[in-house]
Structures are given as C-alpha cells and as structure tokens.
mmCIF file of C-alpha atoms in Angstrom:
data_model
loop_
_atom_site.group_PDB
_atom_site.id
_atom_site.type_symbol
_atom_site.label_atom_id
_atom_site.label_comp_id
_atom_site.label_asym_id
_atom_site.label_seq_id
_atom_site.Cartn_x
_atom_site.Cartn_y
_atom_site.Cartn_z
ATOM 1 C CA UNK J 146 -40.949 -11.183 -307.148
ATOM 2 C CA UNK J 147 -44.101 -12.013 -309.088
ATOM 3 C CA UNK J 148 -45.138 -9.235 -311.435
ATOM 4 C CA UNK J 149 -48.742 -8.293 -312.051
ATOM 5 C CA UNK J 150 -49.907 -9.972 -315.239
ATOM 6 C CA UNK J 151 -51.143 -7.850 -318.114
ATOM 7 C CA UNK J 152 -54.059 -8.948 -320.246
ATOM 8 C CA UNK J 153 -53.214 -11.321 -323.073
ATOM 9 C CA UNK J 154 -53.893 -8.513 -325.558
ATOM 10 C CA UNK J 155 -51.684 -6.014 -323.728
ATOM 11 C CA UNK J 156 -48.849 -8.529 -323.662
ATOM 12 C CA UNK J 157 -48.896 -8.624 -327.477
ATOM 13 C CA UNK J 158 -48.637 -4.847 -327.876
ATOM 14 C CA UNK J 159 -45.299 -3.067 -328.327
ATOM 15 C CA UNK J 160 -44.243 -0.445 -325.797
ATOM 16 C CA UNK J 161 -44.499 2.494 -328.147
ATOM 17 C CA UNK J 162 -46.165 5.816 -328.828
ATOM 18 C CA UNK J 163 -47.347 7.098 -332.209
ATOM 19 C CA UNK J 164 -44.963 10.070 -332.168
ATOM 20 C CA UNK J 165 -41.667 10.911 -330.486
ATOM 21 C CA UNK J 166 -42.182 14.376 -329.048
ATOM 22 C CA UNK J 167 -39.802 17.274 -329.680
ATOM 23 C CA UNK J 168 -39.111 17.479 -325.963
ATOM 24 C CA UNK J 169 -37.756 13.920 -326.052
ATOM 25 C CA UNK J 170 -35.432 14.883 -328.889
ATOM 26 C CA UNK J 171 -34.331 18.045 -327.090
ATOM 27 C CA UNK J 172 -33.451 16.061 -323.984
ATOM 28 C CA UNK J 173 -31.453 13.625 -326.107
ATOM 29 C CA UNK J 174 -29.287 16.363 -327.643
ATOM 30 C CA UNK J 175 -29.215 18.640 -324.602
ATOM 31 C CA UNK J 176 -30.579 21.786 -326.266
ATOM 32 C CA UNK J 177 -33.830 23.314 -327.431
ATOM 33 C CA UNK J 178 -34.889 23.524 -331.055
ATOM 34 C CA UNK J 179 -34.450 26.830 -332.817
ATOM 35 C CA UNK J 180 -37.701 26.319 -334.711
ATOM 36 C CA UNK J 181 -40.502 23.930 -333.757
ATOM 37 C CA UNK J 182 -42.040 22.986 -337.114
ATOM 38 C CA UNK J 183 -42.839 19.298 -336.752
ATOM 39 C CA UNK J 184 -46.010 18.891 -334.707
ATOM 40 C CA UNK J 185 -48.425 21.047 -336.743
ATOM 41 C CA UNK J 186 -48.991 23.352 -333.798
ATOM 42 C CA UNK J 187 -49.888 26.990 -334.384
ATOM 43 C CA UNK J 188 -46.995 29.238 -333.423
ATOM 44 C CA UNK J 189 -49.423 32.123 -333.968
ATOM 45 C CA UNK J 190 -51.005 31.089 -330.687
ATOM 46 C CA UNK J 191 -54.535 31.391 -329.352
ATOM 47 C CA UNK J 192 -56.708 34.486 -329.261
ATOM 48 C CA UNK J 193 -55.628 37.036 -326.638
ATOM 49 C CA UNK J 194 -59.170 36.723 -325.311
ATOM 50 C CA UNK J 195 -58.575 33.007 -324.792
ATOM 51 C CA UNK J 196 -55.355 33.700 -322.904
ATOM 52 C CA UNK J 197 -57.168 36.186 -320.647
ATOM 53 C CA UNK J 198 -60.044 33.764 -320.069
ATOM 54 C CA UNK J 199 -57.651 30.955 -319.155
ATOM 55 C CA UNK J 200 -55.841 33.265 -316.748
ATOM 56 C CA UNK J 201 -59.094 34.100 -314.995
ATOM 57 C CA UNK J 202 -60.093 30.435 -314.913
ATOM 58 C CA UNK J 203 -56.783 29.535 -313.264
ATOM 59 C CA UNK J 204 -57.955 31.128 -310.023
ATOM 60 C CA UNK J 205 -60.800 28.618 -309.926
ATOM 61 C CA UNK J 206 -58.784 25.583 -310.911
ATOM 62 C CA UNK J 207 -59.494 24.101 -307.500
ATOM 63 C CA UNK J 208 -62.889 23.217 -308.983
ATOM 64 C CA UNK J 209 -63.483 20.294 -311.331
ATOM 65 C CA UNK J 210 -64.629 21.156 -314.818
ATOM 66 C CA UNK J 211 -68.298 20.834 -315.745
ATOM 67 C CA UNK J 212 -68.707 17.118 -316.519
ATOM 68 C CA UNK J 213 -71.276 17.977 -319.216
ATOM 69 C CA UNK J 214 -69.044 20.636 -320.830
ATOM 70 C CA UNK J 215 -72.359 22.445 -321.211
ATOM 71 C CA UNK J 216 -71.304 25.992 -322.099
ATOM 72 C CA UNK J 217 -68.833 24.938 -324.781
ATOM 73 C CA UNK J 218 -71.255 22.434 -326.316
ATOM 74 C CA UNK J 219 -73.961 25.104 -326.485
ATOM 75 C CA UNK J 220 -71.557 27.599 -328.067
ATOM 76 C CA UNK J 221 -70.393 25.048 -330.618
ATOM 77 C CA UNK J 222 -73.987 24.167 -331.422
ATOM 78 C CA UNK J 223 -74.790 27.820 -332.089
ATOM 79 C CA UNK J 224 -71.600 28.217 -334.133
ATOM 80 C CA UNK J 225 -72.476 25.284 -336.392
ATOM 81 C CA UNK J 226 -76.249 25.755 -336.371
ATOM 82 C CA UNK J 227 -76.996 22.296 -334.960
ATOM 83 C CA UNK J 228 -78.451 20.808 -331.786
ATOM 84 C CA UNK J 229 -76.016 20.470 -328.876
ATOM 85 C CA UNK J 230 -77.123 16.867 -328.498
ATOM 86 C CA UNK J 231 -75.072 16.088 -331.590
ATOM 87 C CA UNK J 232 -71.816 17.298 -329.981
ATOM 88 C CA UNK J 233 -69.386 15.587 -327.605
ATOM 89 C CA UNK J 234 -66.391 17.473 -326.180
ATOM 90 C CA UNK J 235 -63.260 15.570 -325.229
ATOM 91 C CA UNK J 236 -59.527 15.657 -324.648
ATOM 92 C CA UNK J 237 -58.576 16.498 -328.211
ATOM 93 C CA UNK J 238 -59.428 14.360 -331.220
ATOM 94 C CA UNK J 239 -56.978 11.734 -329.962
ATOM 95 C CA UNK J 240 -58.946 11.321 -326.735
ATOM 96 C CA UNK J 241 -62.234 11.127 -328.592
ATOM 97 C CA UNK J 242 -60.825 8.520 -330.982
ATOM 98 C CA UNK J 243 -59.796 6.432 -327.997
ATOM 99 C CA UNK J 244 -63.322 6.540 -326.573
ATOM 100 C CA UNK J 245 -64.870 5.815 -329.962
ATOM 101 C CA UNK J 246 -62.664 2.787 -330.551
ATOM 102 C CA UNK J 247 -63.411 1.511 -327.070
ATOM 103 C CA UNK J 248 -67.126 1.765 -327.854
ATOM 104 C CA UNK J 249 -66.959 -0.087 -331.168
ATOM 105 C CA UNK J 250 -63.864 -2.278 -331.407
ATOM 106 C CA UNK J 251 -63.370 -5.732 -329.921
ATOM 107 C CA UNK J 252 -60.627 -8.269 -330.650
ATOM 108 C CA UNK J 253 -60.903 -9.173 -334.312
ATOM 109 C CA UNK J 254 -63.079 -6.208 -335.357
ATOM 110 C CA UNK J 255 -62.146 -5.159 -338.928
ATOM 111 C CA UNK J 256 -61.238 -1.484 -339.382
ATOM 112 C CA UNK J 257 -60.138 0.221 -342.604
ATOM 113 C CA UNK J 258 -57.737 3.142 -342.965
ATOM 114 C CA UNK J 259 -55.055 4.423 -345.328
ATOM 115 C CA UNK J 260 -51.514 3.073 -345.197
ATOM 116 C CA UNK J 261 -49.332 5.957 -344.094
ATOM 117 C CA UNK J 262 -52.200 7.979 -342.606
ATOM 118 C CA UNK J 263 -52.538 9.352 -339.082
ATOM 119 C CA UNK J 264 -50.991 6.683 -336.820
ATOM 120 C CA UNK J 265 -52.745 7.529 -333.558
ATOM 121 C CA UNK J 266 -56.021 6.084 -334.840
ATOM 122 C CA UNK J 267 -54.203 2.832 -335.639
ATOM 123 C CA UNK J 268 -52.642 2.897 -332.175
ATOM 124 C CA UNK J 269 -56.073 2.936 -330.538
ATOM 125 C CA UNK J 270 -57.518 0.244 -332.812
ATOM 126 C CA UNK J 271 -54.598 -2.084 -332.126
ATOM 127 C CA UNK J 272 -54.889 -1.331 -328.412
ATOM 128 C CA UNK J 273 -58.380 -2.837 -328.359
ATOM 129 C CA UNK J 274 -57.535 -5.790 -330.572
ATOM 130 C CA UNK J 275 -59.017 -4.518 -333.826
ATOM 131 C CA UNK J 276 -57.691 -5.732 -337.166
ATOM 132 C CA UNK J 277 -56.410 -2.927 -339.384
ATOM 133 C CA UNK J 278 -56.882 -3.192 -343.146
ATOM 134 C CA UNK J 279 -54.854 -0.520 -344.926
ATOM 135 C CA UNK J 280 -55.253 0.720 -348.475
ATOM 136 C CA UNK J 281 -52.662 2.754 -350.404
ATOM 137 C CA UNK J 282 -52.797 6.439 -351.167
ATOM 138 C CA UNK J 283 -53.432 7.491 -354.761
ATOM 139 C CA UNK J 284 -51.312 10.403 -356.050
ATOM 140 C CA UNK J 285 -50.567 11.575 -352.488
ATOM 141 C CA UNK J 286 -54.282 11.590 -351.585
ATOM 142 C CA UNK J 287 -56.318 9.209 -349.482
ATOM 143 C CA UNK J 288 -58.399 7.192 -351.929
ATOM 144 C CA UNK J 289 -62.159 7.149 -351.149
ATOM 145 C CA UNK J 290 -63.005 4.535 -353.785
ATOM 146 C CA UNK J 291 -60.426 2.074 -352.472
ATOM 147 C CA UNK J 292 -61.485 2.700 -348.876
ATOM 148 C CA UNK J 293 -65.090 1.899 -349.757
ATOM 149 C CA UNK J 294 -64.116 -1.229 -351.681
ATOM 150 C CA UNK J 295 -62.018 -2.517 -348.795
ATOM 151 C CA UNK J 296 -64.752 -1.703 -346.266
ATOM 152 C CA UNK J 297 -67.217 -3.808 -348.238
ATOM 153 C CA UNK J 298 -64.693 -6.597 -348.742
ATOM 154 C CA UNK J 299 -63.889 -7.021 -345.029
ATOM 155 C CA UNK J 300 -67.253 -5.871 -343.580
ATOM 156 C CA UNK J 301 -65.481 -3.076 -341.742
ATOM 157 C CA UNK J 302 -66.946 -1.680 -338.525
ATOM 158 C CA UNK J 303 -65.186 1.644 -339.110
ATOM 159 C CA UNK J 304 -63.431 3.530 -341.896
ATOM 160 C CA UNK J 305 -61.054 6.344 -340.951
ATOM 161 C CA UNK J 306 -60.672 9.189 -343.444
ATOM 162 C CA UNK J 307 -58.922 12.517 -342.826
ATOM 163 C CA UNK J 308 -59.808 15.537 -344.927
ATOM 164 C CA UNK J 309 -57.514 17.469 -345.216
ATOM 165 C CA UNK J 310 -55.029 14.684 -344.840
ATOM 166 C CA UNK J 311 -52.109 14.334 -342.465
ATOM 167 C CA UNK J 312 -49.247 13.836 -343.376
ATOM 168 C CA UNK J 313 -49.582 15.053 -346.975
ATOM 169 C CA UNK J 314 -51.834 18.091 -346.597
ATOM 170 C CA UNK J 315 -53.885 16.936 -349.592
ATOM 171 C CA UNK J 316 -57.652 17.214 -349.631
ATOM 172 C CA UNK J 317 -60.825 16.240 -351.459
ATOM 173 C CA UNK J 318 -63.643 18.666 -352.208
ATOM 174 C CA UNK J 319 -67.013 18.514 -350.508
ATOM 175 C CA UNK J 320 -68.689 16.654 -353.370
ATOM 176 C CA UNK J 321 -66.103 13.857 -353.184
ATOM 177 C CA UNK J 322 -66.477 13.581 -349.410
ATOM 178 C CA UNK J 323 -70.264 13.534 -349.639
ATOM 179 C CA UNK J 324 -70.008 10.792 -352.256
ATOM 180 C CA UNK J 325 -67.871 8.807 -349.800
ATOM 181 C CA UNK J 326 -70.494 9.306 -347.104
ATOM 182 C CA UNK J 327 -73.297 8.232 -349.438
ATOM 183 C CA UNK J 328 -71.404 5.100 -350.531
ATOM 184 C CA UNK J 329 -70.545 3.966 -346.997
ATOM 185 C CA UNK J 330 -72.272 0.693 -346.014
ATOM 186 C CA UNK J 331 -75.038 1.285 -343.460
ATOM 187 C CA UNK J 332 -73.279 -0.873 -340.873
ATOM 188 C CA UNK J 333 -69.906 0.873 -341.279
ATOM 189 C CA UNK J 334 -69.098 4.065 -339.367
ATOM 190 C CA UNK J 335 -67.160 6.710 -341.282
ATOM 191 C CA UNK J 336 -64.773 8.500 -338.929
ATOM 192 C CA UNK J 337 -64.209 11.798 -340.726
ATOM 193 C CA UNK J 338 -61.231 13.566 -339.164
ATOM 194 C CA UNK J 339 -61.500 17.278 -339.977
ATOM 195 C CA UNK J 340 -58.745 18.599 -337.721
ATOM 196 C CA UNK J 341 -57.485 20.958 -340.414
ATOM 197 C CA UNK J 342 -60.731 21.756 -342.215
ATOM 198 C CA UNK J 343 -60.931 25.378 -341.027
ATOM 199 C CA UNK J 344 -57.657 26.025 -342.867
ATOM 200 C CA UNK J 345 -58.864 24.483 -346.134
ATOM 201 C CA UNK J 346 -60.686 25.977 -349.134
ATOM 202 C CA UNK J 347 -64.336 26.801 -348.545
ATOM 203 C CA UNK J 348 -65.630 23.860 -350.607
ATOM 204 C CA UNK J 349 -63.757 21.191 -348.617
ATOM 205 C CA UNK J 350 -66.309 20.171 -345.964
ATOM 206 C CA UNK J 351 -69.739 18.879 -346.962
ATOM 207 C CA UNK J 352 -72.755 20.288 -345.145
ATOM 208 C CA UNK J 353 -73.191 19.107 -341.588
ATOM 209 C CA UNK J 354 -75.900 16.482 -341.380
ATOM 210 C CA UNK J 355 -75.284 15.242 -337.840
ATOM 211 C CA UNK J 356 -78.311 12.964 -337.838
ATOM 212 C CA UNK J 357 -76.578 10.673 -340.372
ATOM 213 C CA UNK J 358 -76.293 7.477 -338.358
ATOM 214 C CA UNK J 359 -73.019 6.141 -339.751
ATOM 215 C CA UNK J 360 -70.859 9.290 -339.788
ATOM 216 C CA UNK J 361 -68.953 10.973 -336.967
ATOM 217 C CA UNK J 362 -66.893 14.081 -337.639
ATOM 218 C CA UNK J 363 -63.966 15.174 -335.512
ATOM 219 C CA UNK J 364 -62.914 18.803 -334.989
ATOM 220 C CA UNK J 365 -60.298 20.415 -332.731
ATOM 221 C CA UNK J 366 -59.059 23.616 -331.112
ATOM 222 C CA UNK J 367 -55.453 22.427 -331.552
ATOM 223 C CA UNK J 368 -54.816 23.753 -335.060
ATOM 224 C CA UNK J 369 -56.491 26.934 -336.325
ATOM 225 C CA UNK J 370 -57.422 27.990 -332.787
ATOM 226 C CA UNK J 371 -53.836 27.539 -331.551
ATOM 227 C CA UNK J 372 -54.635 25.567 -328.384
ATOM 228 C CA UNK J 373 -52.835 22.241 -328.886
ATOM 229 C CA UNK J 374 -51.597 22.179 -325.298
ATOM 230 C CA UNK J 375 -55.106 22.700 -323.885
ATOM 231 C CA UNK J 376 -56.413 19.420 -325.409
ATOM 232 C CA UNK J 377 -59.894 20.402 -326.573
ATOM 233 C CA UNK J 378 -61.615 18.532 -329.365
ATOM 234 C CA UNK J 379 -65.178 17.711 -330.250
ATOM 235 C CA UNK J 380 -67.151 15.144 -332.203
ATOM 236 C CA UNK J 381 -70.279 15.795 -334.275
ATOM 237 C CA UNK J 382 -72.516 12.816 -334.885
ATOM 238 C CA UNK J 383 -75.899 11.166 -334.401
ATOM 239 C CA UNK J 384 -77.337 11.491 -330.913
ATOM 240 C CA UNK J 385 -77.450 7.722 -330.463
ATOM 241 C CA UNK J 386 -73.663 7.537 -330.820
ATOM 242 C CA UNK J 387 -72.843 10.829 -329.098
ATOM 243 C CA UNK J 388 -74.751 9.837 -325.957
ATOM 244 C CA UNK J 389 -72.938 6.479 -325.947
ATOM 245 C CA UNK J 390 -69.718 8.310 -325.084
ATOM 246 C CA UNK J 391 -71.213 8.894 -321.629
ATOM 247 C CA UNK J 392 -70.976 5.165 -320.968
ATOM 248 C CA UNK J 393 -67.197 5.241 -320.665
ATOM 249 C CA UNK J 394 -65.633 8.695 -321.124
ATOM 250 C CA UNK J 395 -63.745 10.478 -318.368
ATOM 251 C CA UNK J 396 -66.492 12.856 -317.256
ATOM 252 C CA UNK J 397 -64.001 15.112 -315.494
ATOM 253 C CA UNK J 398 -61.362 14.887 -318.207
ATOM 254 C CA UNK J 399 -61.703 18.484 -319.361
ATOM 255 C CA UNK J 400 -59.907 21.200 -317.416
ATOM 256 C CA UNK J 401 -61.858 24.345 -316.451
ATOM 257 C CA UNK J 402 -58.954 26.329 -317.880
ATOM 258 C CA UNK J 403 -59.118 24.587 -321.245
ATOM 259 C CA UNK J 404 -62.892 24.931 -321.469
ATOM 260 C CA UNK J 405 -62.727 28.656 -320.685
ATOM 261 C CA UNK J 406 -60.028 29.172 -323.311
ATOM 262 C CA UNK J 407 -61.925 27.280 -325.998
ATOM 263 C CA UNK J 408 -65.124 29.194 -325.289
ATOM 264 C CA UNK J 409 -63.312 32.537 -325.613
ATOM 265 C CA UNK J 410 -61.404 31.423 -328.698
ATOM 266 C CA UNK J 411 -64.599 30.384 -330.453
ATOM 267 C CA UNK J 412 -66.095 33.820 -329.748
ATOM 268 C CA UNK J 413 -63.123 35.639 -331.291
ATOM 269 C CA UNK J 414 -63.597 34.872 -334.973
ATOM 270 C CA UNK J 415 -61.682 37.992 -336.027
ATOM 271 C CA UNK J 416 -58.514 36.580 -334.477
ATOM 272 C CA UNK J 417 -59.317 33.170 -335.945
ATOM 273 C CA UNK J 418 -59.523 34.747 -339.409
ATOM 274 C CA UNK J 419 -56.138 36.414 -338.921
ATOM 275 C CA UNK J 420 -54.555 33.057 -338.094
ATOM 276 C CA UNK J 421 -56.052 31.483 -341.209
ATOM 277 C CA UNK J 422 -54.494 34.319 -343.216
ATOM 278 C CA UNK J 423 -51.111 33.882 -341.502
ATOM 279 C CA UNK J 424 -51.152 30.151 -342.216
ATOM 280 C CA UNK J 425 -51.902 30.814 -345.869
ATOM 281 C CA UNK J 426 -48.976 33.219 -346.108
ATOM 282 C CA UNK J 427 -46.670 30.745 -344.371
ATOM 283 C CA UNK J 428 -47.643 27.977 -346.785
ATOM 284 C CA UNK J 429 -46.576 30.291 -349.616
ATOM 285 C CA UNK J 430 -43.268 31.004 -347.832
ATOM 286 C CA UNK J 431 -42.512 27.317 -347.379
ATOM 287 C CA UNK J 432 -43.257 26.756 -351.064
ATOM 288 C CA UNK J 433 -40.903 29.561 -352.084
ATOM 289 C CA UNK J 434 -38.120 28.292 -349.815
ATOM 290 C CA UNK J 435 -38.521 24.786 -351.226
ATOM 291 C CA UNK J 436 -38.395 26.039 -354.815
ATOM 292 C CA UNK J 437 -35.338 28.178 -354.090
ATOM 293 C CA UNK J 438 -33.577 24.965 -353.106
ATOM 294 C CA UNK J 439 -34.668 22.986 -356.165
ATOM 295 C CA UNK J 440 -37.466 21.157 -354.342
ATOM 296 C CA UNK J 441 -41.215 21.126 -354.904
ATOM 297 C CA UNK J 442 -43.902 21.719 -352.303
ATOM 298 C CA UNK J 443 -47.162 19.803 -352.537
ATOM 299 C CA UNK J 444 -50.394 21.832 -352.444
ATOM 300 C CA UNK J 445 -51.670 21.927 -348.878
ATOM 301 C CA UNK J 446 -54.973 22.694 -347.192
ATOM 302 C CA UNK J 447 -53.511 22.308 -343.691
ATOM 303 C CA UNK J 448 -51.117 24.254 -341.456
ATOM 304 C CA UNK J 449 -48.135 22.369 -342.838
ATOM 305 C CA UNK J 450 -46.607 21.635 -346.223
ATOM 306 C CA UNK J 451 -45.156 18.378 -347.528
ATOM 307 C CA UNK J 452 -41.958 19.155 -349.429
ATOM 308 C CA UNK J 453 -40.858 16.641 -352.052
ATOM 309 C CA UNK J 454 -37.103 16.129 -351.695
ATOM 310 C CA UNK J 455 -36.927 14.642 -355.188
ATOM 311 C CA UNK J 456 -35.381 11.301 -354.285
ATOM 312 C CA UNK J 457 -36.296 8.310 -352.144
ATOM 313 C CA UNK J 458 -37.166 7.945 -348.487
ATOM 314 C CA UNK J 459 -33.576 7.390 -347.407
ATOM 315 C CA UNK J 460 -32.573 10.741 -348.844
ATOM 316 C CA UNK J 461 -35.519 12.514 -347.205
ATOM 317 C CA UNK J 462 -34.648 10.887 -343.873
ATOM 318 C CA UNK J 463 -31.089 12.156 -344.232
ATOM 319 C CA UNK J 464 -32.391 15.660 -344.903
ATOM 320 C CA UNK J 465 -34.652 15.437 -341.868
ATOM 321 C CA UNK J 466 -31.797 14.175 -339.698
ATOM 322 C CA UNK J 467 -29.576 17.081 -340.657
ATOM 323 C CA UNK J 468 -32.398 19.582 -340.119
ATOM 324 C CA UNK J 469 -32.999 18.227 -336.616
ATOM 325 C CA UNK J 470 -29.259 18.281 -335.900
ATOM 326 C CA UNK J 471 -29.256 21.957 -336.870
ATOM 327 C CA UNK J 472 -32.084 22.814 -334.497
ATOM 328 C CA UNK J 473 -35.088 22.626 -336.829
ATOM 329 C CA UNK J 474 -37.770 20.209 -335.627
ATOM 330 C CA UNK J 475 -39.668 18.725 -338.587
ATOM 331 C CA UNK J 476 -41.182 15.344 -339.385
ATOM 332 C CA UNK J 477 -41.881 13.254 -342.476
ATOM 333 C CA UNK J 478 -44.314 10.617 -343.751
ATOM 334 C CA UNK J 479 -43.337 7.092 -342.775
ATOM 335 C CA UNK J 480 -44.648 5.159 -345.768
ATOM 336 C CA UNK J 481 -43.348 4.994 -349.350
ATOM 337 C CA UNK J 482 -43.767 6.720 -351.729
ATOM 338 C CA UNK J 483 -44.828 9.621 -349.474
ATOM 339 C CA UNK J 484 -41.604 9.263 -347.493
ATOM 340 C CA UNK J 485 -39.779 11.077 -350.285
ATOM 341 C CA UNK J 486 -41.115 14.202 -348.546
ATOM 342 C CA UNK J 487 -40.394 16.133 -345.401
ATOM 343 C CA UNK J 488 -43.306 17.798 -343.605
ATOM 344 C CA UNK J 489 -42.910 21.378 -342.404
ATOM 345 C CA UNK J 490 -45.401 23.121 -340.135
ATOM 346 C CA UNK J 491 -46.327 26.710 -340.837
ATOM 347 C CA UNK J 492 -44.556 29.284 -338.705
ATOM 348 C CA UNK J 493 -43.901 32.936 -338.061
ATOM 349 C CA UNK J 494 -41.214 35.026 -339.705
ATOM 350 C CA UNK J 495 -38.471 33.892 -337.314
ATOM 351 C CA UNK J 496 -39.295 30.212 -337.786
ATOM 352 C CA UNK J 497 -39.424 30.581 -341.567
ATOM 353 C CA UNK J 498 -36.064 32.362 -341.577
ATOM 354 C CA UNK J 499 -34.514 29.574 -339.520
ATOM 355 C CA UNK J 500 -35.974 26.963 -341.872
ATOM 356 C CA UNK J 501 -34.695 28.834 -344.929
ATOM 357 C CA UNK J 502 -31.196 29.011 -343.445
ATOM 358 C CA UNK J 503 -31.020 25.356 -342.426
ATOM 359 C CA UNK J 504 -32.539 23.691 -345.501
ATOM 360 C CA UNK J 505 -29.691 24.215 -348.013
ATOM 361 C CA UNK J 506 -27.161 23.023 -345.429
ATOM 362 C CA UNK J 507 -29.218 19.897 -344.765
ATOM 363 C CA UNK J 508 -29.597 19.175 -348.471
ATOM 364 C CA UNK J 509 -25.880 19.523 -349.055
ATOM 365 C CA UNK J 510 -25.099 17.263 -346.104
ATOM 366 C CA UNK J 511 -27.628 14.680 -347.270
ATOM 367 C CA UNK J 512 -26.139 14.643 -350.764
ATOM 368 C CA UNK J 513 -22.751 13.916 -349.230
ATOM 369 C CA UNK J 514 -24.025 11.242 -346.850
#
C-alpha cells in the first residue's frame, strides 16, 4: 500500500514532543503519582468564581466560542490599561507561539534562543524549518548581552527570552529587560515570554509599551491563575502584528468554558493575591527541605524552584528517577551545567510533605547507584 507522502520538511523532523506528560509516566508504571510537582501547574487551583463561571458555561457548550474573544480581550485591556487592539487571545502561550512562528518563520530563517531554555518554542521553530542559534546561560540566567550579540551576528528574525526563566526560575529586573528591548535590532522581534511574571518581584516587568513594533509579550492563565488545563494565553504587541494572527489562527480555538473561567478569574484579584502568597510560602518550604538534605535551592521568581543536587547531571538524573519511582513527579533541566539541578513545582501542604519524605530516600539511593 502506498502511504501518503509528508512534506520534505516533515520527513526530516523526529516524532517527538517537548515534554513527556505525567499521565504517560503513570500509565507506564500502572499507578498515579502521590505528588504532581513537575509541570509547574498550580495545585492551589483557580478562583472559586472561575469554577462557578465554567460550570454555568458548560450548559452552553453546544455553542462555539466567540471567534473574536471580545469580552476577555476587553477585560484584559482594562486590567493592563491598554487598547484591546494590542491583545490576542489564544490556546495558551504554546498555541500563540505556534501561530507566531508560522507567521514569521520559513525554512532557513535564523532564530536565537538560550541553550537549555523552554523547548516548546524550539519545537515550533524547527517545525517550520527555522534555524535555531542557541547561546549559553550565564550563572543560571539567560544572558541578554549574548542574545543580542548573536541576533546581530546571524541577522535573527526572532529572539526568544523568558523572564522569569524556565527551567531555572531566575529573572532579570525591569531595567535589564528594557535595556534588552532597546538594544534589539529594528528588524528582529523580541518574543518576551512572561508566563511567570505575576509571581515575580514587582520590579521584574518593564512598563507595557505595546506599540513597540519589534516586541511581543506573552502572558497566561496557566500559572498564577491556576487554569493550565483550560489553555488560555494572550499576547500583547503592536497592532500590526496582533492583527496578523487573524490570517491563520484557529478562530474557534477557544472554548466558551475556558473563556468564561478566565474572565471570572481575572475579576477575582483577591483570590489571585492569595495564590501569589501561597506560592511564595511554598518556595520557602522547598528551600528549607532542600537545605535540610544538604542541598541548595536557587532563588526563584516562578512557581517552582530549581534545587542544586551538588554534583553532575548524572547524579541529578538518578535523584529524579528515584523520586519518580517513589511517586513524586518532578522534572529537571536538560542542559549542562543546569542539569545538576532538579526542578520542583510549588505545592500545598500535602505535596510538600510527600516531597520532604521522598527526597532523602532518593538522595540515598542515588548515592548508592
């Protein structure tokens, strides 16, 4: 039987995904995880108002969602004090990155990012034939100066920069990020991923100037708002680029249920503030647990903490393997020297207790491996 031929580009791509989900791992071992601390979800959940709103919206799920996502865009515009024409809503930041890459990347297009940074962006760039140029981290931080230098060297179409960073949780202050924006070549788009920015210190994000033609900023309801499963993200950028998304996005990609939940979550800033406080307390707990086991936790501005296991990547992978075997789902950076760390998402009291119980056992097992 003759099979349908893929494009030449698709034939060159590996059959892979950026992350192996916890559900895949649970199916492999035949049991659920005791604590789910690897995907940077918020176990504190969404606002009760969001849950109620999504329940009400479920009765109308026979309807398609508003293809303009009008109500949520207007609410976000009011929240940020900008014009709604600068905002595009999409299926999480990952979905928006896919659309953005499709708009800008052709085979051979040079794109700059950090080696060891968020892999889903790389996945999309490779999927459209772009050429990735990666620069190293500096002291566990993405390095703005090196990113700029590489962008100029290769005439990059895009530079991807996450602040705060995943997987390390490190961050740059607003002055450093604004300096990066100001130094960006006019013909290079800075993709500023701010998925975790609501959980960071107040001086992390520079002022929104959405009319800046070569900057697009990505935000999400997956982290601080606790709605990872609803897939709601949004981009803030110049109107010329934001309107271009309409050329190819899935206009009915957003569920009515997700839109209703996001709208209610945005309106409940008191609950949002309580989650930010809970995340801060959990970061402190993870740090204390790490220190009690002779490890050091890196400062974090996200809803996870990178814990330095004090040896090389092989040792950290052994620790991770034993944690997973004992029912604790965590992940780790993939690139040296950051792979000396494990990455632990913030959690509630039960999750933190499970992590504290499993970590010394995993360390002992890794030392004896």
